[in-house]
Coordinates of N, CA and C in Angstrom, one line a residue:
T1 N -66.1 -9.5 27.6 CA -65.2 -9.7 26.5 C -65.1 -11.2 26.2
A2 N -64.8 -11.5 24.9 CA -64.6 -12.9 24.5 C -63.5 -13.5 25.3
G3 N -62.5 -12.8 25.8 CA -61.5 -13.3 26.5 C -61.9 -14.0 27.8
Q4 N -63.1 -13.7 28.3 CA -63.6 -14.3 29.5 C -64.2 -15.7 29.2
L5 N -64.2 -16.1 28.0 CA -64.8 -17.4 27.6 C -63.7 -18.4 27.1
V6 N -62.5 -18.1 27.2 CA -61.4 -19.0 26.6 C -61.4 -20.3 27.3
D7 N -61.9 -20.5 28.5 CA -61.9 -21.8 29.2 C -63.0 -22.7 28.7
D8 N -63.9 -22.2 27.9 CA -65.1 -22.9 27.5 C -64.8 -23.7 26.2
P9 N -65.1 -25.0 26.1 CA -64.8 -25.8 24.9 C -65.5 -25.3 23.7
N10 N -66.6 -24.5 23.8 CA -67.3 -24.0 22.7 C -66.8 -22.6 22.3
Y11 N -65.8 -22.0 22.9 CA -65.3 -20.7 22.6 C -64.7 -20.7 21.2
V12 N -64.9 -19.7 20.4 CA -64.3 -19.6 19.1 C -63.3 -18.4 19.1
P13 N -62.0 -18.7 18.8 CA -61.0 -17.6 18.8 C -61.1 -16.7 17.6
V14 N -62.1 -15.9 17.6 CA -62.3 -15.0 16.4 C -61.1 -14.1 16.1
Q15 N -60.4 -13.8 17.1 CA -59.2 -12.9 16.8 C -58.2 -13.6 15.9
S16 N -58.2 -14.9 15.8 CA -57.3 -15.6 14.9 C -57.7 -15.4 13.4
F17 N -58.9 -14.8 13.2 CA -59.3 -14.5 11.8 C -58.5 -13.3 11.2
G18 N -58.0 -12.5 12.2 CA -57.2 -11.4 11.8 C -58.0 -10.2 11.2
G19 N -57.4 -9.2 10.6 CA -58.1 -8.1 10.1 C -58.9 -7.3 11.1
Q20 N -60.1 -7.1 10.8 CA -61.0 -6.3 11.7 C -61.3 -7.0 13.0
Y21 N -61.0 -8.3 13.1 CA -61.3 -9.1 14.3 C -60.0 -9.3 15.2
A22 N -58.9 -8.7 14.8 CA -57.7 -8.9 15.6 C -57.8 -8.6 17.0
D23 N -58.6 -7.6 17.4 CA -58.8 -7.2 18.8 C -60.1 -7.8 19.4
D24 N -60.7 -8.8 18.8 CA -62.0 -9.3 19.3 C -61.9 -9.8 20.7
R25 N -60.8 -10.4 21.1 CA -60.8 -11.0 22.4 C -60.9 -10.0 23.5
D26 N -60.5 -8.8 23.3 CA -60.5 -7.8 24.4 C -61.5 -6.7 24.2
R27 N -62.3 -6.8 23.1 CA -63.3 -5.7 22.8 C -64.5 -5.9 23.7
P28 N -64.9 -4.9 24.5 CA -66.1 -5.0 25.3 C -67.4 -5.1 24.5
K29 N -68.3 -6.0 24.8 CA -69.6 -6.1 24.1 C -70.7 -6.4 25.2
Q30 N -71.9 -6.2 24.7 CA -73.0 -6.4 25.7 C -74.1 -7.3 25.1
N31 N -74.7 -8.1 25.9 CA -75.9 -8.9 25.6 C -77.0 -8.3 26.4
V32 N -78.3 -8.6 25.9 CA -79.5 -8.2 26.7 C -80.3 -9.4 27.0
I33 N -80.6 -9.6 28.3 CA -81.3 -10.8 28.7 C -82.5 -10.3 29.5
G34 N -83.7 -10.8 29.2 CA -84.9 -10.5 29.9 C -85.6 -11.8 30.3
V35 N -86.0 -12.0 31.5 CA -86.7 -13.3 32.0 C -88.1 -13.0 32.4
L36 N -89.0 -13.7 31.8 CA -90.5 -13.6 32.2 C -90.9 -14.9 32.8
R37 N -91.5 -14.8 34.0 CA -92.0 -16.0 34.6 C -93.5 -16.1 34.6
G38 N -94.1 -17.2 34.2 CA -95.5 -17.4 34.2 C -96.1 -17.6 35.6
A39 N -97.4 -18.0 35.6 CA -98.1 -18.1 36.9 C -97.6 -19.4 37.7
K40 N -97.1 -20.4 37.0 CA -96.7 -21.6 37.6 C -95.4 -22.1 37.0
P41 N -94.6 -22.9 37.7 CA -93.4 -23.5 37.1 C -93.7 -24.3 35.8
G42 N -92.8 -24.4 34.9 CA -93.0 -25.1 33.7 C -91.7 -25.1 32.8
K43 N -91.9 -25.3 31.6 CA -90.8 -25.4 30.7 C -90.2 -24.0 30.4
T44 N -89.0 -24.0 29.9 CA -88.3 -22.8 29.5 C -88.2 -22.6 28.0
L45 N -88.5 -21.4 27.5 CA -88.4 -21.1 26.1 C -87.4 -20.0 25.9
L46 N -86.4 -20.2 25.2 CA -85.4 -19.1 24.9 C -85.8 -18.5 23.5
L47 N -85.9 -17.1 23.5 CA -86.1 -16.4 22.3 C -84.7 -15.7 22.0
N48 N -84.0 -16.2 21.0 CA -82.6 -15.8 20.8 C -82.5 -15.1 19.5
G49 N -81.8 -13.9 19.5 CA -81.6 -13.2 18.2 C -80.4 -12.3 18.4
H50 N -79.8 -12.0 17.3 CA -78.5 -11.2 17.3 C -78.8 -9.7 16.9
Y51 N -78.2 -8.8 17.5 CA -78.4 -7.4 17.1 C -77.3 -6.8 16.3
D52 N -76.2 -7.6 16.1 CA -75.1 -7.1 15.2 C -75.5 -7.3 13.8
V53 N -75.2 -6.4 12.9 CA -75.5 -6.4 11.5 C -74.3 -6.2 10.7
E54 N -74.5 -6.5 9.4 CA -73.3 -6.3 8.5 C -73.0 -4.9 8.3
P55 N -71.7 -4.6 8.1 CA -71.3 -3.2 7.9 C -71.8 -2.6 6.6
I56 N -71.9 -1.3 6.6 CA -72.4 -0.6 5.3 C -71.1 -0.2 4.5
I57 N -70.9 -0.9 3.4 CA -69.7 -0.7 2.6 C -70.0 0.4 1.6
H58 N -71.1 0.4 0.9 CA -71.4 1.4 -0.1 C -72.8 2.0 0.2
P59 N -72.8 3.0 1.1 CA -74.1 3.7 1.4 C -74.8 4.3 0.2
E60 N -74.0 4.7 -0.8 CA -74.5 5.4 -1.9 C -75.4 4.5 -2.8
R61 N -75.3 3.2 -2.6 CA -76.1 2.2 -3.4 C -77.5 2.0 -2.8
W62 N -77.7 2.5 -1.7 CA -79.1 2.3 -1.1 C -80.1 3.2 -1.7
E63 N -81.2 2.6 -2.0 CA -82.3 3.4 -2.6 C -82.9 4.3 -1.6
R64 N -82.9 4.0 -0.3 CA -83.3 4.8 0.8 C -82.1 4.8 1.8
P65 N -82.0 5.9 2.6 CA -80.9 6.0 3.5 C -81.0 4.8 4.5
W66 N -79.8 4.1 4.7 CA -79.8 2.9 5.5 C -80.2 3.1 6.9
S67 N -80.2 4.3 7.4 CA -80.6 4.5 8.8 C -82.0 5.1 8.9
S68 N -82.8 5.2 7.8 CA -84.0 5.9 7.8 C -85.1 5.2 8.5
G69 N -85.2 3.8 8.4 CA -86.3 3.1 9.0 C -87.6 3.3 8.3
S70 N -87.5 3.8 7.1 CA -88.8 4.1 6.3 C -89.6 2.9 6.1
I71 N -90.9 3.0 6.1 CA -91.8 1.9 5.8 C -92.5 2.2 4.5
I72 N -92.2 1.4 3.5 CA -92.6 1.6 2.1 C -93.3 0.3 1.6
D73 N -94.5 0.4 1.2 CA -95.2 -0.8 0.7 C -95.2 -1.9 1.7
G74 N -95.3 -1.5 3.0 CA -95.3 -2.5 4.1 C -94.0 -3.1 4.4
K75 N -92.9 -2.6 3.9 CA -91.6 -3.1 4.2 C -90.7 -2.0 4.9
I76 N -89.9 -2.4 5.9 CA -89.0 -1.5 6.6 C -87.7 -1.5 5.8
W77 N -87.2 -0.3 5.5 CA -85.9 -0.1 4.9 C -84.9 0.3 6.0
G78 N -83.9 -0.4 6.2 CA -82.9 -0.1 7.2 C -81.8 -1.1 7.3
R79 N -80.7 -0.8 7.9 CA -79.6 -1.7 8.1 C -80.1 -2.8 9.1
G80 N -79.9 -4.0 8.6 CA -80.3 -5.2 9.4 C -81.8 -5.5 9.6
A81 N -82.6 -4.8 8.8 CA -84.1 -5.0 8.9 C -84.4 -6.5 8.7
S82 N -83.8 -7.1 7.7 CA -84.1 -8.5 7.5 C -83.3 -9.5 8.4
D83 N -82.0 -9.2 8.4 CA -81.1 -10.0 9.2 C -80.2 -9.2 10.2
M84 N -80.7 -9.0 11.5 CA -82.0 -9.7 11.7 C -82.8 -9.0 12.8
L85 N -82.7 -7.6 12.6 CA -83.4 -6.8 13.6 C -84.9 -6.9 13.5
G86 N -85.4 -7.3 12.3 CA -86.8 -7.6 12.2 C -87.3 -8.7 13.0
G87 N -86.5 -9.8 13.0 CA -86.8 -11.0 13.8 C -86.6 -10.7 15.3
L88 N -85.6 -9.9 15.7 CA -85.4 -9.5 17.1 C -86.5 -8.7 17.6
S89 N -87.0 -7.7 16.8 CA -88.1 -6.8 17.3 C -89.4 -7.7 17.4
S90 N -89.6 -8.7 16.5 CA -90.7 -9.5 16.6 C -90.7 -10.3 17.9
Q91 N -89.6 -10.8 18.3 CA -89.5 -11.6 19.5 C -89.7 -10.6 20.7
L92 N -89.2 -9.4 20.7 CA -89.4 -8.5 21.7 C -90.9 -8.1 21.9
Y93 N -91.6 -8.0 20.7 CA -93.0 -7.8 20.8 C -93.8 -8.9 21.4
V94 N -93.4 -10.1 21.0 CA -94.0 -11.3 21.6 C -93.8 -11.3 23.1
A95 N -92.6 -11.1 23.6 CA -92.3 -11.1 25.0 C -93.1 -10.0 25.7
S96 N -93.2 -8.8 25.1 CA -94.0 -7.8 25.8 C -95.4 -8.1 25.9
R97 N -96.0 -8.8 24.9 CA -97.4 -9.2 25.0 C -97.6 -10.2 26.1
L98 N -96.7 -11.2 26.2 CA -96.8 -12.3 27.2 C -96.6 -11.8 28.6
A99 N -95.8 -10.7 28.7 CA -95.6 -10.1 30.0 C -96.8 -9.6 30.6
K100 N -97.8 -9.2 29.8 CA -99.1 -8.7 30.3 C -100.1 -9.8 30.6
T101 N -99.8 -11.0 30.3 CA -100.7 -12.1 30.5 C -100.1 -13.3 31.2
R102 N -99.2 -12.9 32.2 CA -98.5 -14.0 32.9 C -99.4 -15.0 33.6
S103 N -100.6 -14.6 34.0 CA -101.4 -15.5 34.7 C -102.0 -16.6 33.9
E104 N -101.8 -16.5 32.5 CA -102.4 -17.4 31.6 C -101.4 -18.5 31.1
W105 N -100.2 -18.4 31.5 CA -99.3 -19.4 31.0 C -98.3 -19.8 32.1
S106 N -97.6 -21.0 31.9 CA -96.7 -21.5 32.9 C -95.3 -21.6 32.3
G107 N -94.3 -21.7 33.2 CA -92.9 -21.7 32.8 C -92.2 -20.4 32.8
Q108 N -91.2 -20.3 32.0 CA -90.5 -19.0 31.8 C -90.0 -18.8 30.4
I109 N -90.0 -17.6 30.0 CA -89.6 -17.2 28.7 C -88.4 -16.2 28.8
I110 N -87.3 -16.5 28.1 CA -86.1 -15.8 28.2 C -85.8 -15.1 26.9
F111 N -85.9 -13.8 26.9 CA -85.5 -13.0 25.7 C -84.0 -12.7 25.7
N112 N -83.4 -13.0 24.6 CA -81.9 -13.0 24.6 C -81.4 -12.3 23.3
A113 N -81.0 -11.1 23.4 CA -80.4 -10.4 22.3 C -78.9 -10.4 22.4
V114 N -78.2 -10.9 21.4 CA -76.7 -11.2 21.6 C -75.9 -10.5 20.5
A115 N -74.6 -10.4 20.8 CA -73.6 -9.9 19.9 C -73.0 -11.1 19.2
D116 N -72.3 -10.9 18.1 CA -71.4 -11.8 17.5 C -72.0 -13.0 16.8
E117 N -73.3 -12.9 16.4 CA -73.8 -14.1 15.7 C -73.1 -14.2 14.3
E118 N -72.8 -13.1 13.7 CA -72.2 -13.2 12.4 C -70.9 -13.9 12.3
V119 N -70.2 -13.8 13.5 CA -68.8 -14.4 13.5 C -68.5 -15.0 14.9
G120 N -68.5 -16.4 14.9 CA -68.1 -17.0 16.2 C -69.2 -17.5 17.1
G121 N -70.2 -16.6 17.3 CA -71.3 -17.0 18.2 C -71.0 -16.9 19.7
N122 N -69.9 -16.2 20.0 CA -69.5 -16.1 21.4 C -70.5 -15.3 22.2
G123 N -71.3 -14.4 21.6 CA -72.3 -13.7 22.3 C -73.4 -14.6 23.0
T124 N -73.8 -15.6 22.2 CA -74.8 -16.5 22.7 C -74.2 -17.4 23.8
L125 N -72.9 -17.8 23.5 CA -72.2 -18.6 24.5 C -72.1 -17.9 25.9
A126 N -71.8 -16.6 25.8 CA -71.7 -15.8 27.1 C -73.0 -15.7 27.8
S127 N -74.1 -15.5 27.0 CA -75.4 -15.3 27.6 C -75.9 -16.7 28.3
L128 N -75.6 -17.8 27.6 CA -76.0 -19.1 28.1 C -75.2 -19.4 29.4
R129 N -73.9 -19.0 29.5 CA -73.2 -19.2 30.7 C -73.7 -18.3 31.9
T130 N -74.1 -17.1 31.5 CA -74.7 -16.2 32.5 C -76.0 -16.8 33.1
L131 N -76.9 -17.3 32.2 CA -78.2 -17.8 32.6 C -78.0 -19.1 33.4
R132 N -77.0 -19.9 33.0 CA -76.7 -21.1 33.8 C -76.2 -20.8 35.2
D133 N -75.2 -19.8 35.2 CA -74.6 -19.5 36.5 C -75.6 -18.8 37.5
D134 N -76.6 -18.1 36.9 CA -77.6 -17.5 37.7 C -78.9 -18.3 38.0
G135 N -78.8 -19.6 37.6 CA -79.8 -20.6 37.9 C -81.1 -20.5 37.1
F136 N -81.0 -19.9 35.9 CA -82.2 -19.8 35.1 C -82.4 -21.0 34.2
L137 N -81.4 -21.9 34.2 CA -81.5 -23.1 33.3 C -81.4 -24.4 34.1
D138 N -82.0 -24.3 35.3 CA -81.9 -25.5 36.3 C -83.1 -26.5 36.1
E139 N -84.0 -26.2 35.2 CA -85.1 -27.1 35.1 C -84.7 -28.5 34.6
P140 N -85.4 -29.6 35.0 CA -85.0 -30.9 34.6 C -84.9 -31.1 33.1
E141 N -85.8 -30.5 32.4 CA -85.9 -30.6 30.9 C -85.0 -29.5 30.3
S142 N -84.4 -29.9 29.2 CA -83.6 -28.9 28.5 C -84.5 -27.9 27.9
P143 N -84.2 -26.6 27.9 CA -85.0 -25.6 27.3 C -85.1 -25.7 25.8
S144 N -86.2 -25.2 25.3 CA -86.4 -25.1 23.8 C -85.9 -23.7 23.4
C145 N -85.5 -23.5 22.2 CA -85.0 -22.2 21.7 C -85.5 -21.9 20.4
L146 N -86.0 -20.7 20.2 CA -86.4 -20.2 18.9 C -85.5 -19.1 18.5
I147 N -84.8 -19.3 17.3 CA -83.9 -18.3 16.8 C -84.5 -17.7 15.6
A148 N -84.8 -16.4 15.7 CA -85.5 -15.7 14.6 C -84.6 -15.3 13.5
E149 N -84.3 -16.2 12.6 CA -83.5 -16.0 11.4 C -84.4 -16.0 10.2
P150 N -84.2 -15.3 9.2 CA -85.0 -15.4 7.9 C -84.9 -16.7 7.3
S151 N -85.9 -17.5 7.2 CA -85.9 -18.8 6.6 C -87.1 -19.1 5.7
S152 N -87.3 -18.1 4.8 CA -88.3 -18.2 3.8 C -89.7 -18.5 4.4
A153 N -90.0 -17.8 5.5 CA -91.2 -17.9 6.2 C -91.6 -19.3 6.6
T154 N -90.6 -20.1 6.9 CA -90.8 -21.4 7.4 C -90.1 -21.6 8.8
I155 N -90.5 -22.6 9.5 CA -89.8 -22.9 10.8 C -88.8 -24.0 10.5
A156 N -87.5 -23.7 10.7 CA -86.5 -24.6 10.4 C -86.0 -25.3 11.7
L157 N -85.9 -26.6 11.7 CA -85.4 -27.4 12.9 C -83.9 -27.5 12.9
E158 N -83.3 -27.2 11.8 CA -81.8 -27.3 11.7 C -81.4 -26.4 10.6
S159 N -80.1 -26.1 10.6 CA -79.6 -25.2 9.6 C -78.1 -25.5 9.3
L160 N -77.6 -24.9 8.3 CA -76.2 -25.1 8.0 C -75.3 -24.6 9.1
G161 N -74.2 -25.2 9.3 CA -73.2 -24.7 10.3 C -72.0 -24.0 9.5
F162 N -71.0 -23.8 10.2 CA -69.8 -23.1 9.6 C -68.6 -24.0 9.9
L163 N -67.7 -24.1 8.9 CA -66.5 -24.8 9.0 C -65.4 -23.8 8.7
H164 N -64.7 -23.4 9.7 CA -63.6 -22.4 9.5 C -62.3 -23.2 9.2
M165 N -61.6 -22.8 8.1 CA -60.4 -23.5 7.8 C -59.4 -22.5 7.1
I166 N -58.1 -22.8 7.2 CA -57.1 -22.1 6.5 C -56.3 -23.1 5.6
L167 N -56.2 -22.8 4.3 CA -55.5 -23.7 3.4 C -54.2 -23.0 3.1
R168 N -53.1 -23.7 3.3 CA -51.7 -23.2 3.0 C -51.1 -24.1 2.0
A169 N -50.5 -23.5 0.9 CA -49.8 -24.2 -0.1 C -48.3 -23.9 0.0
Q170 N -47.5 -24.9 0.1 CA -46.1 -24.6 0.2 C -45.3 -25.4 -0.9
G171 N -44.3 -24.7 -1.5 CA -43.5 -25.3 -2.5 C -42.2 -24.7 -2.6
V172 N -41.4 -25.2 -3.6 CA -40.0 -24.7 -3.8 C -40.0 -24.0 -5.2
A173 N -39.6 -22.8 -5.2 CA -39.6 -22.0 -6.4 C -38.5 -22.6 -7.4
R174 N -39.0 -22.8 -8.6 CA -38.0 -23.3 -9.7 C -38.2 -22.4 -10.9
H175 N -37.2 -22.3 -11.7 CA -37.3 -21.6 -12.9 C -38.2 -22.4 -13.9
M176 N -39.1 -21.6 -14.6 CA -40.1 -22.3 -15.4 C -39.5 -23.2 -16.5
A177 N -38.3 -22.9 -16.9 CA -37.6 -23.7 -17.9 C -37.3 -25.1 -17.4
G178 N -37.1 -25.2 -16.1 CA -36.7 -26.5 -15.6 C -37.9 -27.2 -14.8
A179 N -39.0 -26.6 -14.8 CA -40.2 -27.2 -14.1 C -40.9 -28.2 -14.9
A180 N -41.3 -29.3 -14.3 CA -42.1 -30.3 -15.0 C -43.6 -29.9 -14.9
L181 N -44.5 -30.6 -15.6 CA -45.9 -30.3 -15.6 C -46.5 -30.5 -14.2
R182 N -47.3 -29.5 -13.8 CA -48.0 -29.5 -12.5 C -47.0 -29.3 -11.3
E183 N -45.8 -28.9 -11.5 CA -45.0 -28.7 -10.3 C -45.3 -27.4 -9.6
N184 N -46.0 -26.6 -10.2 CA -46.5 -25.4 -9.5 C -47.4 -25.8 -8.4
V185 N -47.1 -25.2 -7.2 CA -47.9 -25.6 -6.0 C -49.4 -25.2 -6.1
L186 N -49.6 -24.2 -7.0 CA -51.0 -23.8 -7.1 C -51.9 -24.9 -7.6
Y187 N -51.3 -25.8 -8.4 CA -52.2 -26.9 -8.9 C -52.7 -27.8 -7.7
D188 N -51.8 -27.9 -6.7 CA -52.3 -28.7 -5.5 C -53.4 -28.0 -4.8
M189 N -53.4 -26.6 -4.7 CA -54.4 -25.9 -4.1 C -55.7 -26.0 -5.0
I190 N -55.6 -26.0 -6.3 CA -56.8 -26.1 -7.1 C -57.4 -27.5 -6.9
D191 N -56.6 -28.5 -6.8 CA -57.1 -29.9 -6.5 C -57.9 -29.9 -5.2
V192 N -57.3 -29.3 -4.2 CA -58.0 -29.3 -2.9 C -59.3 -28.6 -2.9
I193 N -59.4 -27.5 -3.5 CA -60.7 -26.7 -3.6 C -61.7 -27.5 -4.5
T194 N -61.2 -28.1 -5.6 CA -62.1 -28.8 -6.5 C -62.7 -30.0 -5.7
D195 N -61.8 -30.7 -5.0 CA -62.3 -31.9 -4.2 C -63.3 -31.5 -3.2
F196 N -63.0 -30.3 -2.5 CA -63.9 -29.9 -1.5 C -65.3 -29.5 -2.0
S197 N -65.3 -28.8 -3.2 CA -66.5 -28.4 -3.8 C -67.3 -29.7 -4.2
G198 N -66.7 -30.8 -4.6 CA -67.4 -32.0 -4.8 C -68.1 -32.5 -3.6
V199 N -67.4 -32.4 -2.5 CA -68.0 -32.9 -1.2 C -69.2 -32.0 -0.9
L200 N -69.2 -30.7 -1.1 CA -70.3 -29.8 -0.8 C -71.5 -30.2 -1.8
H201 N -71.2 -30.4 -3.0 CA -72.2 -30.7 -4.0 C -72.9 -32.0 -3.6
A202 N -72.1 -33.0 -3.2 CA -72.7 -34.3 -2.9 C -73.6 -34.2 -1.6
A203 N -73.1 -33.4 -0.7 CA -73.9 -33.1 0.5 C -75.2 -32.4 0.2
A204 N -75.1 -31.4 -0.7 CA -76.3 -30.7 -1.1 C -77.3 -31.6 -1.8
D205 N -76.8 -32.5 -2.6 CA -77.7 -33.4 -3.3 C -78.4 -34.4 -2.3
R206 N -77.7 -34.8 -1.3 CA -78.3 -35.7 -0.3 C -79.3 -35.0 0.5
A207 N -79.1 -33.7 0.8 CA -80.0 -32.9 1.5 C -81.2 -32.4 0.7
N208 N -81.0 -32.6 -0.7 CA -82.1 -32.1 -1.6 C -82.2 -30.6 -1.5
V209 N -81.1 -29.8 -1.5 CA -81.2 -28.4 -1.4 C -80.3 -27.8 -2.6
D210 N -80.5 -26.6 -2.9 CA -79.8 -25.9 -3.9 C -78.3 -25.9 -3.6
R211 N -77.5 -26.3 -4.6 CA -76.1 -26.4 -4.4 C -75.5 -25.0 -4.0
D212 N -76.0 -24.0 -4.6 CA -75.4 -22.6 -4.4 C -75.6 -22.2 -2.9
K213 N -76.6 -22.7 -2.2 CA -76.8 -22.4 -0.8 C -75.6 -22.9 0.0
F214 N -75.1 -24.0 -0.4 CA -74.0 -24.6 0.4 C -72.7 -23.7 0.3
W215 N -72.6 -23.0 -0.8 CA -71.4 -22.2 -0.9 C -71.4 -21.0 0.0
H216 N -72.6 -20.6 0.5 CA -72.6 -19.5 1.4 C -71.9 -19.9 2.7
A217 N -71.8 -21.2 3.0 CA -71.2 -21.6 4.2 C -69.7 -21.9 4.0
F218 N -69.2 -21.6 2.8 CA -67.8 -21.9 2.5 C -67.0 -20.6 2.3
G219 N -65.9 -20.4 3.1 CA -65.1 -19.3 2.9 C -63.6 -19.7 2.8
L220 N -62.9 -19.0 2.1 CA -61.4 -19.3 1.9 C -60.6 -18.1 2.4
I221 N -59.8 -18.3 3.4 CA -58.9 -17.2 3.9 C -57.6 -17.4 3.2
Q222 N -57.2 -16.5 2.4 CA -55.9 -16.6 1.6 C -54.8 -16.2 2.5
G223 N -53.7 -17.0 2.5 CA -52.5 -16.7 3.3 C -51.3 -17.5 2.8

C-alpha cells in the first residue's frame, strides 16, 4: 500500500487529491519485478512501464469493444494499447528474448511493471525500494532506465513533470451596489491563472515546443 511509503521523501500523498483517490493510502496494489542476469557482472538496465490505464467513461463511443484486443490494419484496439500496455508488452518481449541468450551479454536487466504511473508514481517508488533493499541496485554505477512511453517514435532523454497545486480564493461578500471595480475575489483568481499561463507559454517558447503540450501538465483543482 502507499501507506508503507510515507517515510520516503519522494512519497506523493495521492489521497489528498480526494474523490476517487481518497482511499489510495490503504488500497492494496501490486508491482511485477523480474530480474535477468547475464553471463558476467556488468551494468544494470531497468525496463520500467505502468500497467494502470485510464478508466472507460463512455464505452459506447468506441468503434471496437475496448476489451476486444482486435488487430485491424496492423493496430491493436483496446484499453491502454497506446498508453501504455503496448510499451509494456514490448519490454516484456525484449526481456523474454534476452532471457534465452544470457551467455551473450553481461550485467542485469530488470523488468518492472508498476501501478500508479498516472497519479503520484508511488508504484515505481515502491519497486525501487524493494530492489534496493534486496540488493539489486548495489552496483557502483547508477542503473540506466528505459521507460516505454509513447513519444512520437523517438527516444526522449527527459519529459515534462507534474506540478500539483490547489488555488484558493478568499474574500468578503458585499452587496453589488456597494462594491468597487474588481472587488470580486474571482478577479484575483483570474489574474493568478493568467500569470501562470504566461509562465507556461514562456517556458514552452524557450524549450521550442508546442504551447498546447504544456497545458497537458497543468491541472486546476477547484475548491
